[in-house]
XYZ file of N, CA and C in Angstrom:
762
model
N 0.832 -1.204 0.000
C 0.000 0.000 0.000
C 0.868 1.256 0.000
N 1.697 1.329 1.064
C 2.577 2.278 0.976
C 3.266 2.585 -0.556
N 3.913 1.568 -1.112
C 4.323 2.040 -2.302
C 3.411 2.135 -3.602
N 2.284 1.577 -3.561
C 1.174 2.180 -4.362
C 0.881 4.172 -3.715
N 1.190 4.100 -2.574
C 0.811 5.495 -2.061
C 1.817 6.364 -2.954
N 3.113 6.102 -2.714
C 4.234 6.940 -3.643
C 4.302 6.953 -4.961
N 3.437 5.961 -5.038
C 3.479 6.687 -6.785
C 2.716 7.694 -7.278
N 1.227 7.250 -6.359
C 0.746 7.881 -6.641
C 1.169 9.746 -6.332
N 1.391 9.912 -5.613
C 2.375 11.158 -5.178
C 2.891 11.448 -6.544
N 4.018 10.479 -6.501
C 4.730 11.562 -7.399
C 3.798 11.278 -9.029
N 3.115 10.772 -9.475
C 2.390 10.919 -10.863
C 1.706 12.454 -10.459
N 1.114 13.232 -9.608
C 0.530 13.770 -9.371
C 1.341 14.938 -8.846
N 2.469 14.984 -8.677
C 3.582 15.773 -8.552
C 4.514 15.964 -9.712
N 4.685 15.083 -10.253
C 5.031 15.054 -12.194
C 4.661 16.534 -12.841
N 3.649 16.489 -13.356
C 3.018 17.456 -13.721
C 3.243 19.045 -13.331
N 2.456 19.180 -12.207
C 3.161 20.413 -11.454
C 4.458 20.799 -11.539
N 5.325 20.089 -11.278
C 7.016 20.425 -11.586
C 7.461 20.898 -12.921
N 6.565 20.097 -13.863
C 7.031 20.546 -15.323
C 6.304 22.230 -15.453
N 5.107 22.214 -15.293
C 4.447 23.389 -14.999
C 5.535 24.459 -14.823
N 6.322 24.155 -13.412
C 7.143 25.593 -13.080
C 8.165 25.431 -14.353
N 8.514 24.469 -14.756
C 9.935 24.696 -15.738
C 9.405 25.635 -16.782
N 10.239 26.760 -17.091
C 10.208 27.438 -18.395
C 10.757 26.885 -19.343
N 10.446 27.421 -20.521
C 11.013 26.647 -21.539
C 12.362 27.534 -21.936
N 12.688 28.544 -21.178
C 13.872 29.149 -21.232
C 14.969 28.481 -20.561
N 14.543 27.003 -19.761
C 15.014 26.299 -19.122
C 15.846 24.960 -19.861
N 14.803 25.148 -20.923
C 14.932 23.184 -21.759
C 16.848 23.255 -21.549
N 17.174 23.804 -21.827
C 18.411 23.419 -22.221
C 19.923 24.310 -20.947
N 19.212 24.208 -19.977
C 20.017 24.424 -18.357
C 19.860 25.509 -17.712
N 20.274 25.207 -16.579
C 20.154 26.794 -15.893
C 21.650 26.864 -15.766
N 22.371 28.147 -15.099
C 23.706 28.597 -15.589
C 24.014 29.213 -13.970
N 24.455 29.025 -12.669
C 25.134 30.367 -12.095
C 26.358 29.958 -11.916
N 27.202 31.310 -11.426
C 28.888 30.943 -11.232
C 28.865 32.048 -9.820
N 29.736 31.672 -9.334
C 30.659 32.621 -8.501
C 31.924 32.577 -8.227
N 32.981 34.066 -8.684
C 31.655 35.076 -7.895
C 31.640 35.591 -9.174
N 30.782 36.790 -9.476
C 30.317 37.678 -11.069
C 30.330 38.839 -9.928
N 31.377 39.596 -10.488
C 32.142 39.792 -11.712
C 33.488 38.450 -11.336
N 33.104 37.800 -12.232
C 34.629 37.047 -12.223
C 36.098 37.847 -12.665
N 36.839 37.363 -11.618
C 38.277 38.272 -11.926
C 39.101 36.851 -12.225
N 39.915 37.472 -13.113
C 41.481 36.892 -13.960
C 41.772 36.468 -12.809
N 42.475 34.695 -12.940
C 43.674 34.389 -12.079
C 42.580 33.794 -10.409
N 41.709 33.988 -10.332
C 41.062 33.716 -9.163
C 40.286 32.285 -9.551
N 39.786 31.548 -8.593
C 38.374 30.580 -8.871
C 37.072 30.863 -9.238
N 36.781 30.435 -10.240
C 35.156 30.667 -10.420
C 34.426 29.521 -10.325
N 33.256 29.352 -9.607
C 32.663 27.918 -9.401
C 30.989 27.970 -9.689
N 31.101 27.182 -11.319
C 30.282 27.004 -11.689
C 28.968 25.795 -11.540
N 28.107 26.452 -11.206
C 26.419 25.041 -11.266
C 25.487 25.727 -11.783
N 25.640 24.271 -13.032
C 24.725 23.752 -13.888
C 23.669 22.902 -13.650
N 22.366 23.065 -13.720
C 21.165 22.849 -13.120
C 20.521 22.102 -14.906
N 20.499 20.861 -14.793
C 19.699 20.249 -15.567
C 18.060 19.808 -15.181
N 17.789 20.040 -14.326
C 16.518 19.361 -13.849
C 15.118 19.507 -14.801
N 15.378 21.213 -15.201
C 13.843 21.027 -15.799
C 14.579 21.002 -17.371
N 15.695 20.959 -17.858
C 15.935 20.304 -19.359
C 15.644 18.937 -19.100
N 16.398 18.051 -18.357
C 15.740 16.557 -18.106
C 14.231 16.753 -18.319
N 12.867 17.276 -17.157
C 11.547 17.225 -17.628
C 11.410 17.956 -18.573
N 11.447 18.620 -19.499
C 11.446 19.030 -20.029
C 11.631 17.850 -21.872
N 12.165 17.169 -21.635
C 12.829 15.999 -22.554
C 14.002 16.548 -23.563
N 15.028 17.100 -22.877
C 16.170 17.944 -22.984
C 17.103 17.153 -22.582
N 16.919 16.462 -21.746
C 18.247 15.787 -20.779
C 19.346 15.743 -21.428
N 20.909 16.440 -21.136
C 21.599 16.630 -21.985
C 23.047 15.351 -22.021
N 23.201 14.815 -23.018
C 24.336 14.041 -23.088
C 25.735 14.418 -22.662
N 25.584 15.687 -23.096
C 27.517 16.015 -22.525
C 27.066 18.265 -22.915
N 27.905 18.488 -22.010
C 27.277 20.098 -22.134
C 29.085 20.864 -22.839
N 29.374 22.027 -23.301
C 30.546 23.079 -23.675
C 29.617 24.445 -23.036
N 30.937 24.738 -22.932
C 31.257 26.013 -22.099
C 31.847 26.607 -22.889
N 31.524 27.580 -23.340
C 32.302 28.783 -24.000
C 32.919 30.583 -23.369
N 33.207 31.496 -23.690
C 33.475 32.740 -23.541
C 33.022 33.265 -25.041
N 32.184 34.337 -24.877
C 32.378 34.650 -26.509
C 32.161 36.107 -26.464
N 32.759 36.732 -27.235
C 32.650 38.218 -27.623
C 31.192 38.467 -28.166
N 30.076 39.269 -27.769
C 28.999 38.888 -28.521
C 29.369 40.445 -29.684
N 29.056 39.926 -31.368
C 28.755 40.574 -32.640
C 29.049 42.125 -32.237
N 28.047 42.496 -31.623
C 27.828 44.339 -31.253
C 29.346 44.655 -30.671
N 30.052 43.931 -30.006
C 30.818 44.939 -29.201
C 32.487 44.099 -29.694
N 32.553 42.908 -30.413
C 33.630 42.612 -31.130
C 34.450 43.480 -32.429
N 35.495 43.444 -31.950
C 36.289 44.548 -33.069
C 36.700 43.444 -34.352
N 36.380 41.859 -33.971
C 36.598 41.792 -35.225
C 37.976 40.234 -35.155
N 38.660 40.546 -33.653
C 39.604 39.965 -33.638
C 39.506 38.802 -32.439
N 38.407 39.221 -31.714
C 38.487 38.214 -30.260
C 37.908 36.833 -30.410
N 38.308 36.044 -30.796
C 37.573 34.894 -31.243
C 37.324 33.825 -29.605
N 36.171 33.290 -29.750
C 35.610 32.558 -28.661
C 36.751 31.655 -27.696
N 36.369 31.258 -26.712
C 37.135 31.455 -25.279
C 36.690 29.857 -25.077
N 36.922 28.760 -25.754
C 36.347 27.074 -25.130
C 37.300 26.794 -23.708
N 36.338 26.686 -22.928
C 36.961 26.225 -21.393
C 36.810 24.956 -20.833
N 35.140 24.459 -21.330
C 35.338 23.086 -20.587
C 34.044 22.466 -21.292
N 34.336 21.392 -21.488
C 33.270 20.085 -22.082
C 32.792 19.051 -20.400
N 31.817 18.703 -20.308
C 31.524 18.045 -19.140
C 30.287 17.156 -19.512
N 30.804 15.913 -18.839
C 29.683 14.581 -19.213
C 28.370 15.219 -18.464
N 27.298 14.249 -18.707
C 26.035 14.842 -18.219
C 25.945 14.331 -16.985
N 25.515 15.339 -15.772
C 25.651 15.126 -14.206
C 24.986 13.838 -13.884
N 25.000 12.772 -13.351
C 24.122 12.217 -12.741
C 22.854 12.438 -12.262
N 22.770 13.304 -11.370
C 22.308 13.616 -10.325
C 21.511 15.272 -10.654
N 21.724 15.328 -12.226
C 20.983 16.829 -12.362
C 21.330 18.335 -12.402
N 22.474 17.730 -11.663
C 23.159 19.466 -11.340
C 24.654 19.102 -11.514
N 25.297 20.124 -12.155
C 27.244 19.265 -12.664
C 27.961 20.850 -11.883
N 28.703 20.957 -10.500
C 29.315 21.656 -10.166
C 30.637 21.594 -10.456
N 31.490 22.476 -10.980
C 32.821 22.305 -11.384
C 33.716 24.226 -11.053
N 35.005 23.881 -10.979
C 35.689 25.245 -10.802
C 36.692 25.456 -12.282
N 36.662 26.586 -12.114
C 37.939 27.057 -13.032
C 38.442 28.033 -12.808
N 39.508 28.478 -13.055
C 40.333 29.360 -12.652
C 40.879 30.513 -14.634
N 40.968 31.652 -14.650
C 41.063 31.562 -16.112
C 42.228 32.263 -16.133
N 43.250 32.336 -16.800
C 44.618 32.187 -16.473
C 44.463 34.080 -17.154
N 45.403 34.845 -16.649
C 45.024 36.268 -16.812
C 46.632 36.559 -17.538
N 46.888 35.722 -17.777
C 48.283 35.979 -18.787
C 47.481 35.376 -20.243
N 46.660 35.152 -20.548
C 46.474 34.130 -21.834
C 46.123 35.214 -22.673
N 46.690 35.092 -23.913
C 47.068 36.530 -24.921
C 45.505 37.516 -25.089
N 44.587 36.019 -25.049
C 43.005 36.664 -25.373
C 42.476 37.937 -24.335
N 43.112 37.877 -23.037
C 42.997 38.384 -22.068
C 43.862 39.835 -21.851
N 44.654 39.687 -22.614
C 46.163 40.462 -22.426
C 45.882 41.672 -23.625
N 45.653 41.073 -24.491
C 45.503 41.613 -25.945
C 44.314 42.719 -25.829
N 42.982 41.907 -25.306
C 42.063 42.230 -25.313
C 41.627 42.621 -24.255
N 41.713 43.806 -22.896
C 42.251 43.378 -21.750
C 40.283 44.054 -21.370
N 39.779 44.846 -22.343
C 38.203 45.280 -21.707
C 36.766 44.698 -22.518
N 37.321 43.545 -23.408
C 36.137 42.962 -24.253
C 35.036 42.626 -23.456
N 34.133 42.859 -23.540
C 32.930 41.892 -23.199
C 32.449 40.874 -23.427
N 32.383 40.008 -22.545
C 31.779 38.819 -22.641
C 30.670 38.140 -22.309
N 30.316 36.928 -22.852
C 29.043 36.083 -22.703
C 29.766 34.736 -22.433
N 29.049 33.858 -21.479
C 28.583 32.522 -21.212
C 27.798 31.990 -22.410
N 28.833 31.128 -22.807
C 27.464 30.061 -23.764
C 27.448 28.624 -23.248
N 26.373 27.964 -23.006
C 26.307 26.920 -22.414
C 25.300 26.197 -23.453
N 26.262 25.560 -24.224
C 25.467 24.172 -25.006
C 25.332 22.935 -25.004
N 24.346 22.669 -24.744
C 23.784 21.359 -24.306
C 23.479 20.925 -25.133
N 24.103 19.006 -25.415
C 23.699 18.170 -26.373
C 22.648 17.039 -25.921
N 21.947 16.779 -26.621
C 20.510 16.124 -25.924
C 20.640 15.239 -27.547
N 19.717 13.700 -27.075
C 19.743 12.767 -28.115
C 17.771 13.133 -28.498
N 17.931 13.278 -29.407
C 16.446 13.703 -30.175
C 16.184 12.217 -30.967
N 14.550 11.727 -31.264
C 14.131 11.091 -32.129
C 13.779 11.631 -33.369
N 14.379 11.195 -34.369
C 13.739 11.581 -35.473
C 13.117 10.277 -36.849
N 12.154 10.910 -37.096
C 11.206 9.959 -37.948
C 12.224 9.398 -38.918
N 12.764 10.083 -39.640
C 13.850 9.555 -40.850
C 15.287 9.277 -40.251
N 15.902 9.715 -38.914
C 17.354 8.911 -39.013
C 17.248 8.392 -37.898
N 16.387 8.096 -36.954
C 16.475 7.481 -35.874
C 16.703 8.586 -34.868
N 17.588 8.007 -33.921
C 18.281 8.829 -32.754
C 19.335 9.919 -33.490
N 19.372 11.158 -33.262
C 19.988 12.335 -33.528
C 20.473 12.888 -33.007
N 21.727 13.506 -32.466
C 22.361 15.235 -31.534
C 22.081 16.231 -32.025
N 21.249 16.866 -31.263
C 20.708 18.119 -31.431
C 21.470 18.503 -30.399
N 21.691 20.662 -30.690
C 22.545 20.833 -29.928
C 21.936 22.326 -29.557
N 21.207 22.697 -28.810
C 20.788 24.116 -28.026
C 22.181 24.760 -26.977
N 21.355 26.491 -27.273
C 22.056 26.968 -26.701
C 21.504 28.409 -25.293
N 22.510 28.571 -24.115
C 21.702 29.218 -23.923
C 22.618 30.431 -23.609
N 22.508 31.638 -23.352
C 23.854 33.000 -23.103
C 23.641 33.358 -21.696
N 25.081 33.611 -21.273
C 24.760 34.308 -19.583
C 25.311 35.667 -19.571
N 24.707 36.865 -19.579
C 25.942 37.746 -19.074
C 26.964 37.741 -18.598
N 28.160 37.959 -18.397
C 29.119 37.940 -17.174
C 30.158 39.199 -17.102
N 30.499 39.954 -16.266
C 31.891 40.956 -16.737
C 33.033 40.130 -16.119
N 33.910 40.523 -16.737
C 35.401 39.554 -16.652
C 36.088 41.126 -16.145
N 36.695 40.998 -14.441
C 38.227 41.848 -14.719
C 39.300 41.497 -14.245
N 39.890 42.483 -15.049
C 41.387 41.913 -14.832
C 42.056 41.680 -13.241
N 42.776 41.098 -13.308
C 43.448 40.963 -12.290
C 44.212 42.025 -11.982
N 44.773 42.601 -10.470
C 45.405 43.722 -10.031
C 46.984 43.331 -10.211
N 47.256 44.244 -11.175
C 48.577 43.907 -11.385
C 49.580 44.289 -10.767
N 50.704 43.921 -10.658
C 51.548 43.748 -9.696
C 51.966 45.541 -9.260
N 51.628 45.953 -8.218
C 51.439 46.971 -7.757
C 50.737 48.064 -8.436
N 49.597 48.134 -9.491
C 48.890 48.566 -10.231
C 47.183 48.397 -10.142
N 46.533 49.567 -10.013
C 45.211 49.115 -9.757
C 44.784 50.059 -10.732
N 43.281 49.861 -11.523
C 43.049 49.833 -12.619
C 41.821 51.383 -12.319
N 42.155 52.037 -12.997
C 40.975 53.318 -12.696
C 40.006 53.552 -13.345
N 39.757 52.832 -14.562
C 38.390 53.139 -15.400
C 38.964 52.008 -16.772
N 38.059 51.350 -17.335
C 38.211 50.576 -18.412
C 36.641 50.825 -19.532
N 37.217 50.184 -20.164
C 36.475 49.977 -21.758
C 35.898 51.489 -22.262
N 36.441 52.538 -22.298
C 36.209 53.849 -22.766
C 36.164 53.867 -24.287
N 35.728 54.933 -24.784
C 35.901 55.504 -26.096
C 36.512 56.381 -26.229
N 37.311 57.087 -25.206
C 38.290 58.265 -25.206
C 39.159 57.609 -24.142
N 40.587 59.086 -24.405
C 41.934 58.391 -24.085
C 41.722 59.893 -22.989
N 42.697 59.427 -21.921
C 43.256 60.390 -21.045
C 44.401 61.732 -22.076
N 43.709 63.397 -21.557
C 44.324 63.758 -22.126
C 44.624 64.907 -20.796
N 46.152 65.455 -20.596
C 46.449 65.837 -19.326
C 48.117 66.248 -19.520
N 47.851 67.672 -18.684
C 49.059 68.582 -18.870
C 50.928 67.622 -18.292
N 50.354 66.345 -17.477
C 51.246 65.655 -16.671
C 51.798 64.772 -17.775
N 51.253 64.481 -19.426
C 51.751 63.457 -19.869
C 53.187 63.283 -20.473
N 53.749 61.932 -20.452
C 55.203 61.988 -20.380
C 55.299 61.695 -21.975
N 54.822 60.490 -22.085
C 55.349 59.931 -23.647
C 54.350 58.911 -23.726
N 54.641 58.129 -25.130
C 53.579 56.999 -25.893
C 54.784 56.247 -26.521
N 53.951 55.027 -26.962
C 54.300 53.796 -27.017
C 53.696 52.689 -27.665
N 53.745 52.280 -29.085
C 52.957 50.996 -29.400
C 53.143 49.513 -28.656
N 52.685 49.183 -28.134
C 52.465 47.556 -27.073
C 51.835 46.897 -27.996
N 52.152 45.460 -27.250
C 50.877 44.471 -27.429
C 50.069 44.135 -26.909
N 50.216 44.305 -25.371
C 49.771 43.882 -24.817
C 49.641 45.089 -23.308
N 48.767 44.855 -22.751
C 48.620 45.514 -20.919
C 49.968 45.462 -20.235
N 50.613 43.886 -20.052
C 51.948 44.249 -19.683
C 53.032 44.612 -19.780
N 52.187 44.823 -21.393
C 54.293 45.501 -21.986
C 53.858 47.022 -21.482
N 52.500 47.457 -21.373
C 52.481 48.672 -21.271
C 52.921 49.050 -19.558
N 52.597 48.328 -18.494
C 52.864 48.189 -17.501
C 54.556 48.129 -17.510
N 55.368 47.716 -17.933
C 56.463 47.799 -17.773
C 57.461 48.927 -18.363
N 56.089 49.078 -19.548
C 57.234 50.437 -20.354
C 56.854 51.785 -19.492
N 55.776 51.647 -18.173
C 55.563 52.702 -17.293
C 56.410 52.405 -16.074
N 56.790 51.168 -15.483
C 57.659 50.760 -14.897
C 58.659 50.989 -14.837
N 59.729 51.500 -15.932
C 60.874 51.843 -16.790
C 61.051 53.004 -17.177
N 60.151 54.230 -17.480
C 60.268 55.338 -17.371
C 59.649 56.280 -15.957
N 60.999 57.313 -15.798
C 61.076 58.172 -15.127
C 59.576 58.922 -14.799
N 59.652 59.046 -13.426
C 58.310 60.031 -13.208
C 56.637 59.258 -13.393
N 56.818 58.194 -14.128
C 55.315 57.146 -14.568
C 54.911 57.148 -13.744
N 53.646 57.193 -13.033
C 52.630 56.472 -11.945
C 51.369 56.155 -12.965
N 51.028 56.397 -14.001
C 49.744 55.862 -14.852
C 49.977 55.731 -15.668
N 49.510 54.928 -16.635
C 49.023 54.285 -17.885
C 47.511 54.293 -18.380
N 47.853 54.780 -19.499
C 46.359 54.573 -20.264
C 46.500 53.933 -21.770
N 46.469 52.856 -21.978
C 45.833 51.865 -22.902
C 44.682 52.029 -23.561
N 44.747 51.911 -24.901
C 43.891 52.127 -25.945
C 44.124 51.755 -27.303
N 43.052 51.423 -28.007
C 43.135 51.249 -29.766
C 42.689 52.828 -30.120
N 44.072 53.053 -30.981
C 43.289 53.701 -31.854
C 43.825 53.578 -32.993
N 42.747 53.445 -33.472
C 42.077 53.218 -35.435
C 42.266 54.197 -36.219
N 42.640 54.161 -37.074
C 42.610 55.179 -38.467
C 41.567 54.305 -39.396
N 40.750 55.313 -39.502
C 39.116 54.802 -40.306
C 39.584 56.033 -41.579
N 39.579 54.710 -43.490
C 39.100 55.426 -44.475
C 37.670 56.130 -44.423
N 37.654 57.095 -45.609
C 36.580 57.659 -45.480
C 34.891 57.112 -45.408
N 35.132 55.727 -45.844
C 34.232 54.868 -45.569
C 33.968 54.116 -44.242
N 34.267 54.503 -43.327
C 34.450 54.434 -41.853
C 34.915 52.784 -41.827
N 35.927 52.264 -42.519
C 36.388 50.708 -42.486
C 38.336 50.821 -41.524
N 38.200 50.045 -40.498
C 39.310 50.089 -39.853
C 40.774 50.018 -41.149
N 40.955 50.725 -40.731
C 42.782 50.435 -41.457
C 43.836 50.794 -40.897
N 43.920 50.882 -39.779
C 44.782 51.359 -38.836
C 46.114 50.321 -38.427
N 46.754 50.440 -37.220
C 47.464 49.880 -36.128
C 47.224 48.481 -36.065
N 46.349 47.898 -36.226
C 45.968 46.296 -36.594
C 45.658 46.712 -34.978
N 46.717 45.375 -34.340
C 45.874 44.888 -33.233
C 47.545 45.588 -32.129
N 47.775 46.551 -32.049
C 48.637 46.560 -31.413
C 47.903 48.018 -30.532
N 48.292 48.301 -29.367
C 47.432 49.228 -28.273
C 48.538 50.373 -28.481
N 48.055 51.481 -27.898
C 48.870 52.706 -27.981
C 48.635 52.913 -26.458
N 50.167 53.183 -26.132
C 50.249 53.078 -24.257
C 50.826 54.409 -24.047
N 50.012 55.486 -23.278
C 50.454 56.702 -23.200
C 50.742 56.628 -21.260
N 51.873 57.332 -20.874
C 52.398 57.872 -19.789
C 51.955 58.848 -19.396
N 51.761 58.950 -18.084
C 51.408 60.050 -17.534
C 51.756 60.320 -15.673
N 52.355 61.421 -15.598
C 52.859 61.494 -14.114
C 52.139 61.535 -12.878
N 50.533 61.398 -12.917
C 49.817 61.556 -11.988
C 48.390 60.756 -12.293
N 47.827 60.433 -11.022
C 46.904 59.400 -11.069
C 45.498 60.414 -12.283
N 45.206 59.284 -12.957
C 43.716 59.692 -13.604
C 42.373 59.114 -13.346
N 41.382 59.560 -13.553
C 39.871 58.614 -13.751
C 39.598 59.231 -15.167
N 38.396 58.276 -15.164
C 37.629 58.008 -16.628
C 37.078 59.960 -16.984
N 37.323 60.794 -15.686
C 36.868 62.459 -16.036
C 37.552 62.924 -16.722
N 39.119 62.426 -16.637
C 40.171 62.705 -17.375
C 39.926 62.368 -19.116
N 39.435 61.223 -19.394
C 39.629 60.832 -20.816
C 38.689 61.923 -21.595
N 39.329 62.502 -21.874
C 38.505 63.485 -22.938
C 39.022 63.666 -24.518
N 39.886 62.942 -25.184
C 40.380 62.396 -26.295
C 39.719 61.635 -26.712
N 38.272 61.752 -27.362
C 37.645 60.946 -27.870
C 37.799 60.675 -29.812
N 39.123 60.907 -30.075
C 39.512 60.756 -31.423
C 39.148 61.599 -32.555
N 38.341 61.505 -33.486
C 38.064 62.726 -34.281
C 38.602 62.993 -35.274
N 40.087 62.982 -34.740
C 41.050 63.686 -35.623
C 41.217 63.542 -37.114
N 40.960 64.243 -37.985
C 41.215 64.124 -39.451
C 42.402 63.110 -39.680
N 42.414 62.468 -40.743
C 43.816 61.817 -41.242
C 43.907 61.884 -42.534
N 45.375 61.826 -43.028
C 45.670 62.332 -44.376
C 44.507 61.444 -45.108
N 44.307 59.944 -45.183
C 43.162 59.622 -45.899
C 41.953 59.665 -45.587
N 41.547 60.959 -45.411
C 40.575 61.604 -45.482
C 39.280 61.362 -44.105
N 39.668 60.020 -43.391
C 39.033 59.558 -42.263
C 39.652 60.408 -41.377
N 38.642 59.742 -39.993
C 39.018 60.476 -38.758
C 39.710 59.202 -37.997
N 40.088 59.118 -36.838
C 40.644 58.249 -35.756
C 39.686 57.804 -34.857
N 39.518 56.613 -33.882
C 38.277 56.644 -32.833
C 39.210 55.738 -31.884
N 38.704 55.689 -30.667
C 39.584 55.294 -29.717
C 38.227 54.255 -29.176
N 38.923 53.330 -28.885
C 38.171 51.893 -28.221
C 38.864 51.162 -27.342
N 38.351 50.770 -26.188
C 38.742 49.963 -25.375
C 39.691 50.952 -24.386
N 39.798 51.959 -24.234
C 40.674 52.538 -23.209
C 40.358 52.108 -21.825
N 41.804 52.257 -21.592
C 41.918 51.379 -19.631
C 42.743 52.188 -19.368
N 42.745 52.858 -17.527
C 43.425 52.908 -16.828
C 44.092 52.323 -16.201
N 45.648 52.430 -15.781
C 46.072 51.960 -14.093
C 46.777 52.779 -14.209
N 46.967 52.866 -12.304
C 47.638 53.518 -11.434
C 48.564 52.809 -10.728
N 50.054 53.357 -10.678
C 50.564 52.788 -9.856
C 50.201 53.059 -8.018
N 50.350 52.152 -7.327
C 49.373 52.465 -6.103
C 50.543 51.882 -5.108
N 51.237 51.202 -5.581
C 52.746 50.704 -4.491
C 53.931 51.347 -4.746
C-alpha cells in the first residue's frame, strides 16, 4: 500500500514540476561565482539540468564557451572554449575554473565583453534517421576583470576616449597591458598608464589602422575616466578620422 501510495504522489507531482519549468530552461540553468569574475582567481560554476531533463532535454555532454557577442567585437576576439563536461548524474554538474590572466586573449584584449554560452547536447528522435544530436544553446551575461597587477590598480576601463592631461610623459605601441605596464615601470616620473586602440578609419568608416597593437600613453599623476577626454576625431591624411576603443586605466598604487 505504501508504495502504491508513492506513486501515486509523485504521478501527481510530475506534472506540477514541469508546470514551473520554463522553456527558457529546456536546455540548463547557468550560475557561477563570484560575477564579476576576476582573472587568475576561482570561479565555481552550477549547472542545473533538472527542468531540461523534464522538459525531454536531458543533456548528453554540455561546452562552455566565452564569446565576444557581434555588437561589441572589433573583429579579432575569437571565442574562449573552457570546458566540455559529461552529463551530471544527479541533475546538477558543479565544477571550478580558474582563467589564467596571462592568456594573450585576455592580455591583448584586456576590456572585451563577454558572454557565457552553455550548449547542451541532448539525443532527439527523429522519424527519418532514428536517434539524432541536437545541440541548443543558452547565453549568460558575465563581466570579466582583470586581475590587479603587480602593484597597479586599474581606474576606469572599456572607454571611447583616451586620457588627455598637462602631466603626460610619452607613448608607445604595445601588445599587450603588460608591456604597457612595464614600459611605465621603466620610465622616469610614470605612476599611470592609459591603454587604448586607436584606429585610423578610411573615409568609408572601415578600420585600417594599427591592426591589433594598443597605444600606451604615460602620464605622471593618477587619472579617472573624467580625465579621458580624447575621444579621437582627428582628421587623417586619408581623409578619415581616428576613434579610440577599449581605453583602460592603471595607477601605480605601491
Amino acid at each position: 500500500m505504501l508504495f502504491k501510495f508513492l506513486l501515486a504522489v509523485s504521478a501527481l507531482a510530475a506534472p506540477a514540476f514541469a508546470q514551473s519549468c520554463a522553456e527558457a530552461s529546456r536546455f540548463g540553468d547557468l550560475t557561477f561565482s563570484p560575477n564579476p569574475i576576476v582573472l587568475g582567481e576561482p570561479v565555481t560554476f552550477n549547472a542545473s539540468f533538472a527542468c531540461a531533463t523534464e522538459l525531454g532535454y536531458a543533456p548528453l555532454y554540455t561546452d562552455y564557451t566565452l564569446v565576444v557577442p557581434p555588437a561589441n567585437n572589433t573583429g579579432f576576439q575569437a571565442p574562449i572554449y573552457f570546458a566540455r563536461r559529461d552529463a551530471p548524474a544527479g541533475g546538477n554538474d558543479v565544477f571550478t575554473v580558474t582563467f589564467d590572466p596571462n592568456y594573450s586573449q585576455f592580455t591583448t584584449y584586456p576590456d572585451a565583453q563577454y558572454e557565457i554560452i552553455l550548449a547542451a547536447t541532448h539525443v532527439a528522435e527523429s522519424d527519418s534517421y532514428g536517434q539524432t544530436l541536437i545541440q541548443g544553446e543558452v547565453e549568460f551575461a558575465v563581466t570579466i576583470n582583470q586581475a590587479s597587477r603587480s602593484g597597479y590598480t586599474e581606474t576606469f576601463s572599456n572607454l571611447s576616449c583616451a586620457t588627455q592631461a598637462s602631466d603626460y610623459i610619452t607613448y608607445g605601441l604595445v601588445d599587450t597591458v603588460a608591456d604597457c605596464e612595464t614600459m611605465c615601470t621603466n620610465v622616469s616620473g610614470c605612476t599611470f598608464f592609459n591603454i587604448y586602440y586607436d584606429y585610423n578609419s578610411n573615409p568609408k568608416g572601415n578600420y585600417n589602422g594599427n591592426g591589433t597593437q594598443l597605444t600606451c600613453s604615460l602620464f605622471q599623476d593618477k587619472h579617472t575616466a573624467s580625465d579621458a577626454t580624447n575621444c579621437g576625431n582627428q582628421p587623417q591624411s586619408n581623409g578619415g578620422v581616428d576613434t579610440i576603443e577599449n581605453s583602460c586605466g592603471w595607477y601605480k598604487s605601491s
